[in-house]
Coordinates of C-alpha atoms in Angstrom, one line a residue:
M1 CA -13.9 86.7 -50.0
E2 CA -16.4 84.8 -51.3
K3 CA -15.1 81.8 -51.0
K4 CA -13.5 82.2 -47.4
R5 CA -17.1 83.3 -46.2
I6 CA -18.4 79.8 -47.3
A7 CA -15.1 78.3 -46.0
L8 CA -16.1 80.3 -43.3
K9 CA -19.8 78.9 -43.2
K10 CA -18.9 76.0 -43.9
L11 CA -16.5 75.2 -40.8
M12 CA -19.4 77.1 -38.5
A13 CA -21.7 74.4 -39.4
A14 CA -19.3 71.5 -38.7
V15 CA -18.9 72.9 -35.3
E16 CA -22.5 73.7 -34.3
K17 CA -23.5 69.5 -35.1
E18 CA -20.4 68.8 -33.2
L19 CA -21.6 70.8 -30.3
L20 CA -25.1 68.8 -30.8
H21 CA -23.1 65.4 -31.0
K22 CA -24.2 63.9 -28.1
P23 CA -21.1 61.4 -26.7
N24 CA -20.8 57.6 -26.9
R25 CA -21.2 55.4 -24.2
K26 CA -17.3 54.5 -24.1
T27 CA -16.4 58.3 -24.1
L28 CA -18.7 58.3 -21.0
D29 CA -17.4 55.3 -19.5
R30 CA -14.3 57.0 -19.4
L31 CA -15.5 60.5 -18.0
S32 CA -17.3 58.2 -14.8
L33 CA -13.3 56.3 -15.1
L34 CA -12.4 60.2 -13.9
V35 CA -15.2 61.1 -11.1
G36 CA -14.5 57.7 -9.4
F37 CA -16.5 55.0 -10.6
Q38 CA -16.6 51.9 -13.0
D39 CA -19.0 52.7 -15.6
W40 CA -21.6 55.7 -16.9
D41 CA -24.2 53.6 -15.7
S42 CA -22.7 53.0 -11.7
F43 CA -21.9 56.8 -12.1
Q44 CA -26.5 56.9 -13.7
D45 CA -27.0 55.0 -10.4
A46 CA -24.9 57.6 -7.6
L47 CA -27.1 60.1 -9.5
Q48 CA -30.3 59.4 -9.5
G49 CA -30.5 57.0 -6.2
D50 CA -28.9 56.1 -3.4
A51 CA -24.8 54.7 -4.5
D52 CA -21.8 56.3 -4.6
G53 CA -18.5 55.3 -5.6
T54 CA -17.7 53.4 -3.2
T55 CA -19.8 50.8 -3.9
N56 CA -17.9 51.0 -7.5
Y57 CA -14.7 49.1 -5.2
Q58 CA -16.2 46.3 -3.1
T59 CA -15.3 42.7 -3.8

């Protein structure tokens, strides 16, 4: 029973650590693509400024 308690405690610590982990740049870029932006910077500009997703598709 003690081994199970220790294993559960280690598992919970690992889950908490992963939940607090900040996603890397590649992950943020991919998430930005899902909402219509070319990269994380473009998405941040739209959130904090006047840009929107249409500026990503202008040539």
